[in-house]
PDB file of C-alpha atoms and ligand atoms in Angstrom:
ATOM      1  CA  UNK A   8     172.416 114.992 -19.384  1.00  0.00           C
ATOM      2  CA  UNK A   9     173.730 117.319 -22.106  1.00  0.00           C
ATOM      3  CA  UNK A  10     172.868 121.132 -22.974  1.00  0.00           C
ATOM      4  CA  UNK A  11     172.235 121.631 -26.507  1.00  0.00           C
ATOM      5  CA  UNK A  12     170.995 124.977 -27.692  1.00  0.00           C
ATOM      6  CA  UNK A  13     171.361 127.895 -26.355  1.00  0.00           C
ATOM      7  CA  UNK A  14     167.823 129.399 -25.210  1.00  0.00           C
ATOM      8  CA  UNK A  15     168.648 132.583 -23.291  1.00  0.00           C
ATOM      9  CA  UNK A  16     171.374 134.428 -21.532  1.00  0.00           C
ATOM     10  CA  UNK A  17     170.716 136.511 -18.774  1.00  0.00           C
ATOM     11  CA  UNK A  18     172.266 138.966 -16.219  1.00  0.00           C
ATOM     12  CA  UNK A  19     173.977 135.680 -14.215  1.00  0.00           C
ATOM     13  CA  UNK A  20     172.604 132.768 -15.981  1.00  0.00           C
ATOM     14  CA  UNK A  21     172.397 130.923 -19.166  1.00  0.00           C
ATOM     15  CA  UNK A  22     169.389 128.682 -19.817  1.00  0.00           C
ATOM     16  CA  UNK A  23     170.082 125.518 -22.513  1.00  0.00           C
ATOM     17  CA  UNK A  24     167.870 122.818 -23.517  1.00  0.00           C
ATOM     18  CA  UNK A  25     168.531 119.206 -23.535  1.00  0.00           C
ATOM     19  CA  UNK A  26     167.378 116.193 -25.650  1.00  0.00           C
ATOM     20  CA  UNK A  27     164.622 116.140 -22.972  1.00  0.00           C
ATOM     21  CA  UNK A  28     161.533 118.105 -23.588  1.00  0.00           C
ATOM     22  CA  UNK A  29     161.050 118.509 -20.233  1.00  0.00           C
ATOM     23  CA  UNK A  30     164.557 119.466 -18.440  1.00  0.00           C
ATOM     24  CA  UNK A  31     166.756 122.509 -19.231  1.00  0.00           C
ATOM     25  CA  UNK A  32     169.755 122.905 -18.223  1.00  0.00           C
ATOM     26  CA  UNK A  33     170.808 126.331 -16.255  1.00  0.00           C
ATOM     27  CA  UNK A  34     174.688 127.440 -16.024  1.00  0.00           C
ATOM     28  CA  UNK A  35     175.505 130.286 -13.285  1.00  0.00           C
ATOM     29  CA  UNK A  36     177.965 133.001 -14.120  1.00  0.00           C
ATOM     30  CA  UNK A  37     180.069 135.102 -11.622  1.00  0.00           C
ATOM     31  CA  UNK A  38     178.869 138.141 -13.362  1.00  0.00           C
ATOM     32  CA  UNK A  39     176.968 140.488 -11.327  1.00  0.00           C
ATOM     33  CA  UNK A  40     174.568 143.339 -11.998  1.00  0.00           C
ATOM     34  CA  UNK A  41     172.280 145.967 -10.301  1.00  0.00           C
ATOM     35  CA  UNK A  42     169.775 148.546  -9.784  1.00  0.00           C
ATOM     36  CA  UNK A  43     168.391 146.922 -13.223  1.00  0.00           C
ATOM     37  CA  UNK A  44     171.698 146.723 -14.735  1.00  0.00           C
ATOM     38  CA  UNK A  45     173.260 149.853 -14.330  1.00  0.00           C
ATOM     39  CA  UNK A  46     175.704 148.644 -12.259  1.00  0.00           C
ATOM     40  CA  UNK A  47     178.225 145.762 -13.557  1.00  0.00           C
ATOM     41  CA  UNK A  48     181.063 143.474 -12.353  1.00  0.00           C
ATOM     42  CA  UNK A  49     182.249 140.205 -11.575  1.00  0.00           C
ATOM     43  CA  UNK A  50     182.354 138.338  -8.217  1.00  0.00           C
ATOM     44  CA  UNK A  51     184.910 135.692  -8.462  1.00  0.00           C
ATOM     45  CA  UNK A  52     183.158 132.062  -7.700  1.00  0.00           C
ATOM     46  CA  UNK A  53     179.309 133.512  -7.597  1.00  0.00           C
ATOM     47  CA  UNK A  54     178.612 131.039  -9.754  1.00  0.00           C
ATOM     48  CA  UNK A  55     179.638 127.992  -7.917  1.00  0.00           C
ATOM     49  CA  UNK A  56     178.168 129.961  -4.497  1.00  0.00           C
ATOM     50  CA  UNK A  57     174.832 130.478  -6.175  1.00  0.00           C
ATOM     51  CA  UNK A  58     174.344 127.041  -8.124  1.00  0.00           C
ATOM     52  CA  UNK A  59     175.296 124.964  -5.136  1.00  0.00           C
ATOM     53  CA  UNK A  60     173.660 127.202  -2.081  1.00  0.00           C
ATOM     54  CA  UNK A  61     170.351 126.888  -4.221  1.00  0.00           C
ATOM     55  CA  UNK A  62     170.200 123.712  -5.002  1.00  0.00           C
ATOM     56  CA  UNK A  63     170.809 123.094  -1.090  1.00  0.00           C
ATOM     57  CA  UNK A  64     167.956 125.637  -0.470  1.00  0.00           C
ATOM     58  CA  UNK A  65     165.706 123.553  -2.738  1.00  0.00           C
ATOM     59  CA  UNK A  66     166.791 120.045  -1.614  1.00  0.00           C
ATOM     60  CA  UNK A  67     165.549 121.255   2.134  1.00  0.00           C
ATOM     61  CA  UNK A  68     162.039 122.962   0.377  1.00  0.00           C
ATOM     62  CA  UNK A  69     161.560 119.865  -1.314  1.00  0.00           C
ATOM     63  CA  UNK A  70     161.844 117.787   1.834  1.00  0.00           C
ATOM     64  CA  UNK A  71     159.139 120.141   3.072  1.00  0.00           C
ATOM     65  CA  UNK A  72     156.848 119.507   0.852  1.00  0.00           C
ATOM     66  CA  UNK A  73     157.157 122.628  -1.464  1.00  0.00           C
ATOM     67  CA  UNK A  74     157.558 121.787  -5.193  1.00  0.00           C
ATOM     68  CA  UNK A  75     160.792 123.321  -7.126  1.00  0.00           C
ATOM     69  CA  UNK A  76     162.194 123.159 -10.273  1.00  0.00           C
ATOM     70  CA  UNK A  77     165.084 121.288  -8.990  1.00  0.00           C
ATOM     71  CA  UNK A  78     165.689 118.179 -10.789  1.00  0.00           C
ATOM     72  CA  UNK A  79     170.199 117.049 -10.440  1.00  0.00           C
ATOM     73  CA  UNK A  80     173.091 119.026  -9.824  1.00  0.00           C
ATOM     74  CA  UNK A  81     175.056 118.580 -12.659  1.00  0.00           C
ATOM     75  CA  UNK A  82     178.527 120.208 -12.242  1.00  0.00           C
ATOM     76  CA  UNK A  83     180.038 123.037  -9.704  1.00  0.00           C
ATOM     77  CA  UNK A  84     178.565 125.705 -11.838  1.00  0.00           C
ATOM     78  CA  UNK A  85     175.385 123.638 -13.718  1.00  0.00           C
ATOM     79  CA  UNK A  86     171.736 122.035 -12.553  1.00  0.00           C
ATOM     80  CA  UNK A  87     169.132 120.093 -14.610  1.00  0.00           C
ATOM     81  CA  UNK A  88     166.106 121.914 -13.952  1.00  0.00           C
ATOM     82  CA  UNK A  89     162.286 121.058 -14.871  1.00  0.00           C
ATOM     83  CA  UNK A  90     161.415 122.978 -17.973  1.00  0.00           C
ATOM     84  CA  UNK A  91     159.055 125.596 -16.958  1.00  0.00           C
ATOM     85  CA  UNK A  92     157.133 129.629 -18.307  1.00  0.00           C
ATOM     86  CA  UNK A  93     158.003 131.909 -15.716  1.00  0.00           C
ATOM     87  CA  UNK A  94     154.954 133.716 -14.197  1.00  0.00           C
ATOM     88  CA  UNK A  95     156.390 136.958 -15.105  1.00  0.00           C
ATOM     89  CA  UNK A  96     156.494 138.321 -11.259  1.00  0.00           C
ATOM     90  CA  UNK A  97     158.798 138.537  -9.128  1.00  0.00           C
ATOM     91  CA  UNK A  98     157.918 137.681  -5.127  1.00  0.00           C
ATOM     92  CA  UNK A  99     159.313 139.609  -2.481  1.00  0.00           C
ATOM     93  CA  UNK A 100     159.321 138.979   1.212  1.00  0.00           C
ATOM     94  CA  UNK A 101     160.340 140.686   4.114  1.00  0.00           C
ATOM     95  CA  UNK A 102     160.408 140.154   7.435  1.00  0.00           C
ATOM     96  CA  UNK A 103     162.893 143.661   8.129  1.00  0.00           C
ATOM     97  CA  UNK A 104     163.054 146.611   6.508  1.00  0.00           C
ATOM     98  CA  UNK A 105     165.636 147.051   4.081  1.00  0.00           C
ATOM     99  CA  UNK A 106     166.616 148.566   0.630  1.00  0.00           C
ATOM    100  CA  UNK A 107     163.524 150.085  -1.663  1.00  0.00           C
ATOM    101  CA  UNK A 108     161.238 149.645   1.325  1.00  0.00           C
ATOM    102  CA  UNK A 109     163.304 151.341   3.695  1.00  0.00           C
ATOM    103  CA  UNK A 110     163.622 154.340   1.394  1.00  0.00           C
ATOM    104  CA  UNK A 111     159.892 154.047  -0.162  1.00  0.00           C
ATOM    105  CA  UNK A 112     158.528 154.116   3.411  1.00  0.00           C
ATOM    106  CA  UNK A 113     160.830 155.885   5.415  1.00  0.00           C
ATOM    107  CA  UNK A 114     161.656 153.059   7.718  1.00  0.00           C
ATOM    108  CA  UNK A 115     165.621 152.383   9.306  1.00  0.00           C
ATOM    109  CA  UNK A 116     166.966 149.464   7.884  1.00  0.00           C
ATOM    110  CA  UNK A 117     166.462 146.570  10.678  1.00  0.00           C
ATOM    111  CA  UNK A 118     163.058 147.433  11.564  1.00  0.00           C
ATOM    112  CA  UNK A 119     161.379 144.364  11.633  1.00  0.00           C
ATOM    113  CA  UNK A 120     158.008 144.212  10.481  1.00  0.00           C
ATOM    114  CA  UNK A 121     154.957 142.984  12.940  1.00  0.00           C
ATOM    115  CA  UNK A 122     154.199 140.427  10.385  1.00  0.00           C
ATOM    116  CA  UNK A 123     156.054 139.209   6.811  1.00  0.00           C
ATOM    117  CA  UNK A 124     155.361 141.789   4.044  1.00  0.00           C
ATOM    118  CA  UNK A 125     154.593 140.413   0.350  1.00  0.00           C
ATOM    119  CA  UNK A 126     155.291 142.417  -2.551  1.00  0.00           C
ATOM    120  CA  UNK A 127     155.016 141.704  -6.271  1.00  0.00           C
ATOM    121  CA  UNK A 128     156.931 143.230  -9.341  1.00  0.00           C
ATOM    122  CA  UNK A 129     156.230 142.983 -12.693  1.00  0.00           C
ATOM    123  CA  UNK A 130     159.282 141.146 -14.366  1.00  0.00           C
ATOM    124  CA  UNK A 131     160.017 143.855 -17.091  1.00  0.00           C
ATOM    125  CA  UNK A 132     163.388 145.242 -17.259  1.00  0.00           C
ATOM    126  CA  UNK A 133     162.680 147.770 -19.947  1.00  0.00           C
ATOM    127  CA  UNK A 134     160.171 149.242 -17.364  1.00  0.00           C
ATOM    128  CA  UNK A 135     162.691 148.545 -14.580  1.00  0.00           C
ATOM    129  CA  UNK A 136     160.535 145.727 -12.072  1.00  0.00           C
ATOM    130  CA  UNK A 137     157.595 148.048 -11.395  1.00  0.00           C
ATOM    131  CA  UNK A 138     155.814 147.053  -8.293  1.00  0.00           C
ATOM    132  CA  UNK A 139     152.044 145.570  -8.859  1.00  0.00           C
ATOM    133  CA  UNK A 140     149.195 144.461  -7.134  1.00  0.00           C
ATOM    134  CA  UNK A 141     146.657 141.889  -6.694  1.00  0.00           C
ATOM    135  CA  UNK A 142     144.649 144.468  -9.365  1.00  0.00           C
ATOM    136  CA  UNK A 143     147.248 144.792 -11.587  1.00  0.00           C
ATOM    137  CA  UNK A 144     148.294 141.362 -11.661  1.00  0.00           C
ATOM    138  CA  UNK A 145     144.731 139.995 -12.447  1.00  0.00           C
ATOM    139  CA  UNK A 146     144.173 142.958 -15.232  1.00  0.00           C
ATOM    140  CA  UNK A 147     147.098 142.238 -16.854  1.00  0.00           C
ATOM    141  CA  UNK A 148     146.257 138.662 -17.076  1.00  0.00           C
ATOM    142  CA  UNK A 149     150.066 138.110 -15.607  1.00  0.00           C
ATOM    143  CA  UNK A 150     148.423 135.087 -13.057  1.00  0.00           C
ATOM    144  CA  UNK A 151     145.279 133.816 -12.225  1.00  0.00           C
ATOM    145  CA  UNK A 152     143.245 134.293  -9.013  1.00  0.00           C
ATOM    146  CA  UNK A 153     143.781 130.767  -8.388  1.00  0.00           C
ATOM    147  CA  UNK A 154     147.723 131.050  -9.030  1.00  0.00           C
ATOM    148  CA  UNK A 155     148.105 134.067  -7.094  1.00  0.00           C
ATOM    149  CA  UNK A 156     146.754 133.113  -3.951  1.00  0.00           C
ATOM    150  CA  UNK A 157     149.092 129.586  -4.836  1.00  0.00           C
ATOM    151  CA  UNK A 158     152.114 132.120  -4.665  1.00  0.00           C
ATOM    152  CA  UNK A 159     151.147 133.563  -2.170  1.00  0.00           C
ATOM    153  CA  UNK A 160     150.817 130.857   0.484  1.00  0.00           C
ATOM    154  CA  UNK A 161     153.952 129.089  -1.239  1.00  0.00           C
ATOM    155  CA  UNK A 162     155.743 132.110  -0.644  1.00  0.00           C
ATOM    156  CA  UNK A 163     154.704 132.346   3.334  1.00  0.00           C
ATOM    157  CA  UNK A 164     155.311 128.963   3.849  1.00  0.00           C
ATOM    158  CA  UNK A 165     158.901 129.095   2.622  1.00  0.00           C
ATOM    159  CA  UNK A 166     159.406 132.355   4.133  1.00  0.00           C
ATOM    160  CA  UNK A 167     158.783 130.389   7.695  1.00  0.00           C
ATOM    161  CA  UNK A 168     160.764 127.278   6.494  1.00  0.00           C
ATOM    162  CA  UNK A 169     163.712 129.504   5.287  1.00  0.00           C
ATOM    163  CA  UNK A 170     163.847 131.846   8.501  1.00  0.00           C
ATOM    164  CA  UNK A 171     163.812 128.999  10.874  1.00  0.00           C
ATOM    165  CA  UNK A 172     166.944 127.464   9.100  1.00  0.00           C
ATOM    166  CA  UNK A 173     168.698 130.497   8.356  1.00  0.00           C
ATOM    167  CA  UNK A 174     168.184 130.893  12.187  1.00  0.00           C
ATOM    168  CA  UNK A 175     169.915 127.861  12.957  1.00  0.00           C
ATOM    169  CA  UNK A 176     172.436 128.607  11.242  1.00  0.00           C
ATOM    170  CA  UNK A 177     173.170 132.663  12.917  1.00  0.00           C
ATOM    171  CA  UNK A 178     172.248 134.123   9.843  1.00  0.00           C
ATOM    172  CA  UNK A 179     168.871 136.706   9.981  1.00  0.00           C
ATOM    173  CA  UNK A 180     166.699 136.523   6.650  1.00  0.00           C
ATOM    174  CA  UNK A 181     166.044 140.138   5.891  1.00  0.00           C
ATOM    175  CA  UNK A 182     164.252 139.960   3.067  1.00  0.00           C
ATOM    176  CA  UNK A 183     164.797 137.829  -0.433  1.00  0.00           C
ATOM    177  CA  UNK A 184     163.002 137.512  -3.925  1.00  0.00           C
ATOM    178  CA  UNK A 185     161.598 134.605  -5.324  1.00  0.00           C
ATOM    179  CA  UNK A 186     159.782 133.465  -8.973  1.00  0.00           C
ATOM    180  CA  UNK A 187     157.517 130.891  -9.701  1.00  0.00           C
ATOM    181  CA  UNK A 188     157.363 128.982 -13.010  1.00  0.00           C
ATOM    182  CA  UNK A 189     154.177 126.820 -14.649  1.00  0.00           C
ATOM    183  CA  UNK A 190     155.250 123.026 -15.393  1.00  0.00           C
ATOM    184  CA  UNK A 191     153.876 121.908 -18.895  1.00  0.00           C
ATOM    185  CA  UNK A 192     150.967 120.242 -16.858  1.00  0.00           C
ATOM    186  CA  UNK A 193     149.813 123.394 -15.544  1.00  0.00           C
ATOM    187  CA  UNK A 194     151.568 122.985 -11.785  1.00  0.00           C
ATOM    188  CA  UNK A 195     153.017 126.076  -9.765  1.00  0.00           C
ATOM    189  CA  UNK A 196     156.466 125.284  -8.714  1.00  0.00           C
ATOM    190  CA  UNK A 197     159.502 127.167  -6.741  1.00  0.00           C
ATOM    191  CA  UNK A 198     162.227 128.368  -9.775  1.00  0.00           C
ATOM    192  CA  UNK A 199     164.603 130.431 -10.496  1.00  0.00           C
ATOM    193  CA  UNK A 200     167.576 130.452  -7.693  1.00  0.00           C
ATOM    194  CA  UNK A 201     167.808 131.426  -3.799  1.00  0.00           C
ATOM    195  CA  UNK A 202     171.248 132.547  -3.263  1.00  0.00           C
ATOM    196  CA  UNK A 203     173.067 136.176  -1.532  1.00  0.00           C
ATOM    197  CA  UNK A 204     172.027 137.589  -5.025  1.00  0.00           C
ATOM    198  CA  UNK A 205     168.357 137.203  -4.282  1.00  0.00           C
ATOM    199  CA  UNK A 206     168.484 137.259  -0.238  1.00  0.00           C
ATOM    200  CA  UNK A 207     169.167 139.746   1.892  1.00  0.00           C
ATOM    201  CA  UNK A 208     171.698 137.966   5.025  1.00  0.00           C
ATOM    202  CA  UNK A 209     172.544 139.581   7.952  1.00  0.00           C
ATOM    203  CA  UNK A 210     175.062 137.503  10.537  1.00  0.00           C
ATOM    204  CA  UNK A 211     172.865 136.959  13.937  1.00  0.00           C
ATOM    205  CA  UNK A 212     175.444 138.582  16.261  1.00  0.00           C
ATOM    206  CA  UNK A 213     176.714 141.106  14.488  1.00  0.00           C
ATOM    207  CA  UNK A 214     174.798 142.172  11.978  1.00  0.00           C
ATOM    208  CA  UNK A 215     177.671 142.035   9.159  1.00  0.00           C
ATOM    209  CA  UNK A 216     175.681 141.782   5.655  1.00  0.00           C
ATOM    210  CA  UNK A 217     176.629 138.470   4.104  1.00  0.00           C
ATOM    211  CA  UNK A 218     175.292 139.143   0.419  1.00  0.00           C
ATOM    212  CA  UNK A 219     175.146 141.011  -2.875  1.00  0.00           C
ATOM    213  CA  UNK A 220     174.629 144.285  -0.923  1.00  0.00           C
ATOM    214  CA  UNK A 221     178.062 144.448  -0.200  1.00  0.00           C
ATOM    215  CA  UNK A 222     178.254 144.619  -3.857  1.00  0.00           C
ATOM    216  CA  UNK A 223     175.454 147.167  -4.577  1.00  0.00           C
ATOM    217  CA  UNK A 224     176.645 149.113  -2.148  1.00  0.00           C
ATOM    218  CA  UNK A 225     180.745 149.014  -2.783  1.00  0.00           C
ATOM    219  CA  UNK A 226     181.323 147.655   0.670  1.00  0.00           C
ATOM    220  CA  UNK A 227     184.225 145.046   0.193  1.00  0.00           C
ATOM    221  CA  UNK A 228     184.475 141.552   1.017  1.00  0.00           C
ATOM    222  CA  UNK A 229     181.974 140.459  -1.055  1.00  0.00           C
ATOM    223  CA  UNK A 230     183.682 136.944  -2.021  1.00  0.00           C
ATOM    224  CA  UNK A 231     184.619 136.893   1.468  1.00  0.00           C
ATOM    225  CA  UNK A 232     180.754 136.896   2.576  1.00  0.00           C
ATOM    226  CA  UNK A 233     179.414 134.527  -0.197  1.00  0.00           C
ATOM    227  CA  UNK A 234     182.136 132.434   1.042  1.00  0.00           C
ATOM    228  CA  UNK A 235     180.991 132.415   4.552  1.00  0.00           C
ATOM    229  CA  UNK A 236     177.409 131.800   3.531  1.00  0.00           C
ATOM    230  CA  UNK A 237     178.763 128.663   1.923  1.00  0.00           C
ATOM    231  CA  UNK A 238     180.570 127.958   5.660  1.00  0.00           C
ATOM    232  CA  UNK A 239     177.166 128.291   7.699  1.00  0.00           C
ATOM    233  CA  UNK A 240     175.371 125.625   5.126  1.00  0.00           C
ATOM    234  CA  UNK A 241     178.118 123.252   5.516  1.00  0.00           C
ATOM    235  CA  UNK A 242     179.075 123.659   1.856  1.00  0.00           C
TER     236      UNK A 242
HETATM  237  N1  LIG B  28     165.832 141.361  -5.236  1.00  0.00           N
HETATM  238  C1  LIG B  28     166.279 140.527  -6.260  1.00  0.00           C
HETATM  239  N2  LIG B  28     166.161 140.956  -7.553  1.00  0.00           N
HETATM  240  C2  LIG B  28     165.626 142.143  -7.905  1.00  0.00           C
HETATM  241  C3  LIG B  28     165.159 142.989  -6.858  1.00  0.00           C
HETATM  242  C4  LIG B  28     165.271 142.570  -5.551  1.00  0.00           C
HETATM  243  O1  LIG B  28     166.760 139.435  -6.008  1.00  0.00           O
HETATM  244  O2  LIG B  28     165.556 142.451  -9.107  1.00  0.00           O
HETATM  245  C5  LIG B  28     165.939 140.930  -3.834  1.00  0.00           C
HETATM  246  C6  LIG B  28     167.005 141.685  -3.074  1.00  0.00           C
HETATM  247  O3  LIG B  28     168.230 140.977  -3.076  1.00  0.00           O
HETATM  248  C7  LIG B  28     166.440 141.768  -1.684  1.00  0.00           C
HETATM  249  C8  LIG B  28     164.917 141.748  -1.889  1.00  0.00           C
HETATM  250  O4  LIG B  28     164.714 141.218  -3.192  1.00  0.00           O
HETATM  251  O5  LIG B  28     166.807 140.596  -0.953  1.00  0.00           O
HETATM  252  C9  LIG B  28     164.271 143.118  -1.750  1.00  0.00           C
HETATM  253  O6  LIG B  28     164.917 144.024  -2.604  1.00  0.00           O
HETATM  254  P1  LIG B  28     164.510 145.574  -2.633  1.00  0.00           P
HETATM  255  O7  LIG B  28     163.132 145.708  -3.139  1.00  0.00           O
HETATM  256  O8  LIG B  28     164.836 146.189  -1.338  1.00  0.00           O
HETATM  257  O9  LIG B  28     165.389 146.175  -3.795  1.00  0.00           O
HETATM  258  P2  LIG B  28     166.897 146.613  -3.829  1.00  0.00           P
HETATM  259  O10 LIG B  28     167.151 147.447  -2.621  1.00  0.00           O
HETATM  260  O11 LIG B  28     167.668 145.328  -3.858  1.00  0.00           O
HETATM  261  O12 LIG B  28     166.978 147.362  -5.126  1.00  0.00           O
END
């Protein structure tokens, strides 16, 4: 499989088409961004972490019956992908508080919540992610009823399958983001990437944050914890 154009270039990826109509081809960077940009740098072998510990992520989805976009790992950096159109929302769910919730609602970070909290943002970085609801979503036309409550129960159902292995493996799923994407048939399917950029880790015993917080936050060691992420998958 070879990339051919081009199509976009984004905060850590590039996105190129291939002679198939139906695959792209995604290519991870190392460079890192946050709080919508405003924040820049470069973690040294993101790329690699977040390519491989996805593709791992959606390998074990798969095998649970949840569609992805996941088609072959090409390279250390580079997957073959289904071609999809982003639904332009991005899922959040959280099982502790953390980050903008712990702020929003005044909660210490670690509370854990009596049941898993959904959230939705608009993808829009000119209006910076604003968070939407069920209203919103369905005004703006941004899903259907039908796809909604598809996300929805996709995203609850990986939530359980990803906090039973992250479990097994010491590591306490905080809270992560995920996007959806609409096959040229018209299916829902898992895209985008699952990776310390888009999850929040916290080690079992000690509570040590192993992802891009450490970056957000100018903590240190934040190779170091991508690294160790790699360790608990066996990667
Ligand atoms: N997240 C993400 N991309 C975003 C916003 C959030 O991947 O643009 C992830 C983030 O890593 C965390 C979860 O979604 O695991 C919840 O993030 P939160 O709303 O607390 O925002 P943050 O504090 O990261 O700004």
């Amino acid at each position: 499989m070879q990339k051919k154009e081009l199509l976009y270039e984004g905060k850590a990826k590039k996105v190129y088409n291939t002679e198939d109509p139906g695959v792209y081809i995604v290519s991870y960077k190392d460079d890192a961004t946050a709080f919508n940009g405003l924040k820049k740098g470069t973690i040294v072998g993101k790329g690699v972490v977040n390519n491989q510990m996805s593709n791992f992520m959606f390998r074990l989805l798969e095998k649970q019956g949840i569609p992805t976009h996941f088609v072959e790992e090409l390279s250390e950096r580079e997957t073959a992908v289904k071609r999809v159109t982003i639904v332009p929302l991005e899922v959040i769910v959280r099982n502790k508080a953390a980050g903008s919730l712990s702020k929003r609602l005044g909660l210490e970070e670690g509370t854990a919540m009596r049941c898993p909290v959904l959230e939705f943002s608009y993808k829009n970085d000119d209006l910076g992610d604003p968070m939407v609801n069920d209203y919103h979503i369905l005004a703006m036309g941004l899903a259907t009823r039908e796809e909604l409550d598809q996300i929805a129960a996709m995203s609850l159902k990986i939530n359980q399958l990803m906090v039973e292995f992250f479990k097994s493996v010491k590591v306490d799923l905080i809270d992560f983001k995920l996007e959806f994407g609409k096959t040229l048939e018209g299916d829902i399917i898992l895209a985008d990437e699952i990776s310390p950029d888009t999850c929040r880790f916290w080690d079992a015993d000690t509570g040590e944050k192993l992802d891009k917080d450490r970056f957000r936050r100018d903590m240190g060691g934040v190779e170091e914890a991508y690294a160790e992420m790699m360790k608990r998958l066996g990667l």
